[in-house]
Amino acid sequence: EVYNSLLSEAAVLGFEYGYSRDDPDGLVLWEAQFGDFANGAQIIIDQFIAASEAKWNLLSGLVMLLAHGYEGQGPEHSSARIERYLQLAANDNIQVCQPSTAAQYFHLLRRQAMRRWRKPLIVFTPKSMLRHPDASSSLAEFAVPRFQNVLPDNEVESPRRLLVCSGKIGHNLRVERAKRKDMGVGIIFVEQLYPWPEEELQAALDQHPGAEEIVWAQEEPANMGAFSYAIPLLRRLAGDRTVLSVKRSASATPATGSAKAHEIEEKTLIDLAFGAAD
């Protein structure tokens, strides 16, 4: 059911957390108009959603839907602060996911409803992917048994470089790869960031043993996003292979306020992903 409510993220998210506790069999979802707005409910997230199981042994299956994606809409409409949720993640207290297709989104929510145990689920959902042709899914994809924590690249055979990413940037990279006709670059989607899908990602990397470089690619600045979290975990899986990264420069604000500057940054990111990386 849909209800209008007062404009208070803390009050409404607190209510939904309590509702999820009172009705554990229900699928309770709270969606921020933009993911950034969740910062108005940070107390609820810190004190209850992330910590209630450890503090009081209280379980909740609450779902937080946070719009996240660098689309040139400015600082307050770009980042749901992935890094904050990954810093709160420990002891299997929450799930942090960023599904890249319609079918994956469906399977993720179905998994949340059908699981026998309850954990809060944080979902990052770029708004542009609601209409992105690459994010659409076939009926067959809706019929697969379960949500996939990692989407391997089955389109390339012997890539020289593997780009590992999460979210909308992966679709942008695939579009650019098609333009360049550069099948020497593989693109792997990490759909679940926490708990880290080590076995699935290892299998996706081992699928292309000839790739000498593994690159973590993200839209967010270096001090944000999953960069600091993912890089050490990726290095552990890479073995002797070089691990590099592509991201925006560290910044005090999540995104530029200029659409033109955003376009320049986005082009630079894509070029670095297919060429040199740090």
Tab-separated table of C-alpha atoms in Angstrom, residues 35 66 68-70 78-89 94 96-98 122-125 166-167 193 216 218-220 224-227 229:
chain	number	residue	atom	x	y	z
A	35	GLY	CA	19.994	8.160	-2.626
A	66	LEU	CA	18.703	4.313	-2.990
A	68	HIS	CA	22.689	6.141	-7.219
A	69	GLY	CA	24.422	6.986	-10.475
A	70	TYR	CA	26.525	9.758	-11.973
A	78	SER	CA	24.392	11.471	-7.784
A	79	SER	CA	25.747	9.466	-4.884
A	80	ALA	CA	23.931	7.375	-2.280
A	81	ARG	CA	27.293	7.096	-0.505
A	82	ILE	CA	28.101	3.442	-1.157
A	83	GLU	CA	31.224	3.860	0.955
A	84	ARG	CA	29.207	4.567	4.119
A	85	TYR	CA	27.272	1.319	3.913
A	86	LEU	CA	30.403	-0.698	3.179
A	87	GLN	CA	32.041	0.828	6.267
A	88	LEU	CA	29.030	-0.285	8.326
A	89	ALA	CA	29.130	-3.812	6.883
A	94	ILE	CA	23.577	-6.246	6.047
A	96	VAL	CA	24.816	-4.271	-0.114
A	97	CYS	CA	23.821	-4.840	-3.756
A	98	GLN	CA	23.721	-2.980	-7.044
A	122	ILE	CA	20.705	-1.885	0.726
A	123	VAL	CA	20.040	-1.580	-3.024
A	124	PHE	CA	21.611	1.046	-5.285
A	125	THR	CA	19.407	1.729	-8.300
A	166	SER	CA	29.402	-2.400	-10.230
A	167	GLY	CA	26.336	-0.583	-11.524
A	193	LEU	CA	29.324	-5.907	-2.844
A	216	TRP	CA	38.492	-1.834	-10.713
A	218	GLN	CA	34.001	3.125	-10.761
A	219	GLU	CA	32.226	6.428	-11.411
A	220	GLU	CA	32.765	7.780	-7.907
A	224	MET	CA	34.103	7.447	-2.273
A	225	GLY	CA	32.351	4.456	-3.803
A	226	ALA	CA	33.613	0.891	-3.340
A	227	PHE	CA	37.240	1.625	-4.336
A	229	TYR	CA	36.790	-1.617	0.006
